[in-house]
Every structure is written in C-alpha cells, then in structure tokens.
Amino acid sequence: MTPLIFVTGGVVSSLGKGIAAASLAAILEARGLKVTMMKLDPYINVDPGTMSPFQHGEVYVTDDGAETDLDLGHYERFVRTRLSRKNSVTTGRIYENVIRKERRGDYLGATVQVIPHITDEIRRCIDEATEGFDVALVEIGGTVGDIESLPFLEAIRQVRTERGPEKALFMHLTLVPYISAAGELKTKPTQHSVKELRSIGIQPDVLLCRSEQAVPDSERRKIAQFTNVSERAVISVPDVDVLYSIPMGLHAQGLDDIVVNQFKLADKAGPVDLSMWEDAVDATLNPLDAVTIAVVGKYVDHQDAYKSVGEALKHGGLRQRTKVTLKWLEAQELEGSDMAALADVDGILVPGGFGDRGFEGKVLTSQYAREHKVPYFGICYGMQAAVVDYARHVLGLEGANSTENDRQSPDPVIGLITEWRTASGDVEKRDDKSDLGGTMRLGLQEQRLKPGTLARELYGKDVVEERHRHRYEFNNRYRTQLEDAGLVIAGKSMDDTLVEVVELPRSAHPWFLACQAHPEFLSTPRAGHPLFIGFIRAARERKAAGQPLAEAHA
Ligand code: GLN
C-alpha cells in the first residue's frame, strides 16, 4: 500500500495548492523516494479537453494523450515521474465508470449510490494511479465546503480510517490574510476551514498557511492551538518571487521530515539534495542577460491558458542565465495594425490555439517575423499560421488558409487528414456535427528530423518524441510546391505522412522554426527544452547584434 498525502484546500481557490503539493513532492524525490502525484477534480466534465482556456487555463497533455488539468503540468515540471490519464480523474470520469459498470450489470441488482459505489470508484482510481510508489500526493481540486467535492473528501476520509496515519496524511492549504486596516494577520478563516474539514471527519496533520509575508511563530502557535495540529506542522508558505524557491522554503521548516516520520520512511529516504532548485533560483535572480519575447495568442489576459509555454520560455532562459520577459499580445489586435507592437521584441512566439478569432493576426505575425528576420517560434496553430503565410505571401496563393477557418479556401494548405486525403484531390466537406471531444491527434509521437536542419541540430538526434494536440495537419498536396518555394520540411512523422516541423533555411532567416507538436509540455526547469533553449539563444544574438541584424541578414 503506497502511503498517500491528501492535499485539500480551504478558504479560497487559486492559492497555489498544486504548486505547494508539487514542491513537497520535489523534496521527497530529492531525498531519493519514488514519488507520484495525482489530481482529483470535482467538476462533471469527463476531462478538461472541452473546457475553455478562459475558464480553466491550459489543457495539459500527457504522453498517453490524456487532456488534463494544468496542475499536471506543475507536477511534471517538479517531479521526474511521467504522468498519464490515471493521474487526472474528474467526477465526470468517476460517474462514467460507475454508470458503465451499472449498465453492464456489475452491481448485481444493488441500488447504486454515492456511498459506497462512487467513493469505492474514487478509491479504486487512487490505488490504480499510486501503486508501486514510495509515496504519492493526491490533490483534491476546489475548496472544502464545495458541495461537489464531498464524495472525494468522504473517500479519503475512509482511506485514512482504514489504513491509519502511517499510510495516509492530510495536508490542508489555507489562506492567512493580512488586513491592512487592522495591520494584522487573520487566522480565523483558517480556523473555520479546519472546522469544516473536521465536521466531515478529517483532522489535518499538516497546515500550509498561504500569506503575503511569512506567518510569525506567535500566529502559527495560535493556529496550532485552534486547529489541533502540532505547531511544527503549521507551515508558513509566503508569496515568492521565484516559483522554484518553494521547495527550499518547505524543507527549511521540516515538512519533508514530518512526512518521512509519519510514514516511517526513514530507512528509504536519504539526505536531501536541493541543489538543482537552488541553481534554478540563483540563475533566475542573477541573470547575465535579458530578452523580451512576444507571445501572440488569443487568451493573453488569461495567461494560465499558456502556462506551459510561459514556463518553457523561462526554462530556456534559465539554462543560459537569461531573464525572459514576456510581452503578451492579442493576435486579433494586430490585425489592421502597423505591427509596431512587435518592433521592440527580441523574439516572437505564436502558441497553439483553436478557432478563427485572431488567426489572421497570427498569420501577420508570422509574416512580420519572417520578413523582419526576427526569431520566430511557431507551435501548433503557430506553425499552421506560418505555413499559411508562406503559401499566401511567398507562393502567391492568396486564398490559402486552414480549413478550420475557411472551408471554401481554394488552397487549403492546412486541413483535416480526411479532407486532403480524398482520392479525387477535392476538399471534402467537414461534418459540422463532428464530435469536439476525442477526435484529435493526441499524445506522444515519434518524428524523424532531416539532417542539416536547425531542428536536427538543436535536438542533437534524428528521432525525437513530442506530445500532440490538434485536429488539422499540413496538407501534403502542397508539400512539393512549398518546398520548391524555399520552405524547409525539417521533421516528419515516422511513416513520412505528416509534416511535423517546418523552418526557413538559415541563409534566409536567423531562426525561424515551427512545429506541429507542443514541445512546451516536455520542458522542465531541470533541463529546459532544446527548441526553447535555441530560440532564446537566437533572441539573445539578435539583441546583442542590435536591430541592424535583421538588415544584415537580408
Ligand atoms: N486548431 C489547430 C488544430 O486543431 C491547432 C491546435 C493547437 O494549436 N493545439 O489543428
């Protein structure tokens, strides 16, 4: 039985419960333990794949193609364990499983109920995801008091009652607000939140107190008394400038020892080595260089929608002690503008996206970067925009488009495979009622890189793996035409059928690379990602050479 740390939240959401949990996981991993993490989300969607990034932030994709909560991205950036579908479970998934079993007759005539059938299914999913590890962290989405999280809390209560404190630990994260009018930190919301938890049978072992400043010992003592949590287990988690400093803050207060002692893991757990995190913080705080990267997207007021892209850019900078400042630009606002918003940046990234709003702005952005010789990194929709720009403005196919935006396009250079693969060569009409959930090319796939290309040089090998999440593809019927016009096809699927990476030759542009997959999902602060590292290096070179670099290459 894997010892489980259940992480719940109180008072308000968005306190960084996932990051706090991932930071503890990172420390435990740094002590030599085999750690995994999972997220239980109380909403009814079967997965977040169909949810608007406005509401829910990025949809994070795992190796096996699961569309998951963005917290799984934090988990994979903090711990080495690769996660899968099993590590992201929603109420919708639980009910789907239970209803399928009920229809199959598995419950043998019983009345199917929340307790025990739903709670049993939750527990089965927890065991399935955590089996075989030294320790696992299980985060419950939402906050205590939400009606919809009750079955999850009931399930974890049962686990603790049956398995005892050596196999289950409750960690509760709350807010300790500072009331400036009174000049005081207030512990009452924390007291209430714990009271609420206790009313459903859960007594926390550890409290993580989120606050602007460190919570002083006097207040920690007070919280301990009111909540029946030992004083040393009341941990202060103040706001930080550098995300990756949180493991050090938690370790300094002995949080990992509390876990190791309660689970009696002292034999397995070695001394901690947090040097990797210390290096990341040091490189962030003491950069030797700085660049500004424009990210041209659709949800720029809601940067959680591009969480992994933002992190991967920073990782790319970390590896060369370079501070990366992000300039978020709304693609739609560039349409019809003079593109002056892009004049002062050192590199331009167009991330993934869906739908026609802003797509023309992305095409213009790609054109601008190509013509002005600004380093350009296109990801997924950003690659499709680059192909459309090239077809329109270099090949002269004025009506070129993706069929996602124009089904009547005379030159659908990007389309659904089913469209561009018709034997007659005609563009088939898309079925308007096609299912938006579950029809995408998803997850980790291999691709082969072409010798001599920028991509091949950056990755340093011929065959690489990246995660995908898209429906549309580069239309092979335009491959030869585009290649003849100078576009380099630098990566293809292993069976040669799908274009994975396009670039401009280095004689024509200092750094222009666009890929169909999402490399940001595989970037970690430990290693960074070769494409992001290369992109930031190109941005630095442009900056070092001054703007005339563009002209010099012309
Ligand atoms: N909308 C495009 C497609 O479905 C791109 C998707 C993406 O950028 N993730 O192919």
PDB file of C-alpha atoms in Angstrom, residues 5 12 20 42 69-71 85 106 165 245 249 277 310 335 371 409 424 475 488 496 523 526:
ATOM      1  CA  ILE A   5      -0.593  12.522   1.142  1.00  0.00           C
ATOM      2  CA  VAL A  12     -10.448  30.395  -1.384  1.00  0.00           C
ATOM      3  CA  ALA A  20       2.756  23.602  -2.982  1.00  0.00           C
ATOM      4  CA  PRO A  42     -14.791  17.725  -8.739  1.00  0.00           C
ATOM      5  CA  ASP A  69      -5.711  19.872 -15.708  1.00  0.00           C
ATOM      6  CA  LEU A  70      -2.842  22.355 -15.846  1.00  0.00           C
ATOM      7  CA  ASP A  71      -1.765  21.238 -12.393  1.00  0.00           C
ATOM      8  CA  ARG A  85      -4.578   9.525 -17.834  1.00  0.00           C
ATOM      9  CA  ASP A 106     -21.645  -5.459 -12.402  1.00  0.00           C
ATOM     10  CA  PRO A 165      -1.786   7.670   9.828  1.00  0.00           C
ATOM     11  CA  SER A 245      12.258  28.533  -4.371  1.00  0.00           C
ATOM     12  CA  GLY A 249      11.089  27.152   1.970  1.00  0.00           C
ATOM     13  CA  TRP A 277      16.349  24.029  -7.314  1.00  0.00           C
ATOM     14  CA  GLY A 310       5.465  30.682 -20.408  1.00  0.00           C
ATOM     15  CA  GLU A 335      -4.981  42.717 -37.488  1.00  0.00           C
ATOM     16  CA  GLU A 371      10.264  39.491 -43.336  1.00  0.00           C
ATOM     17  CA  SER A 409     -10.410  28.010 -49.362  1.00  0.00           C
ATOM     18  CA  SER A 424     -10.082  12.867 -56.157  1.00  0.00           C
ATOM     19  CA  ASN A 475      -1.704  19.306 -46.390  1.00  0.00           C
ATOM     20  CA  VAL A 488      12.198  23.502 -45.342  1.00  0.00           C
ATOM     21  CA  ASP A 496       6.581  10.004 -43.640  1.00  0.00           C
ATOM     22  CA  SER A 523      10.219  21.337 -20.825  1.00  0.00           C
ATOM     23  CA  ARG A 526      15.973  20.785 -14.769  1.00  0.00           C
TER      24      ARG A 526
END
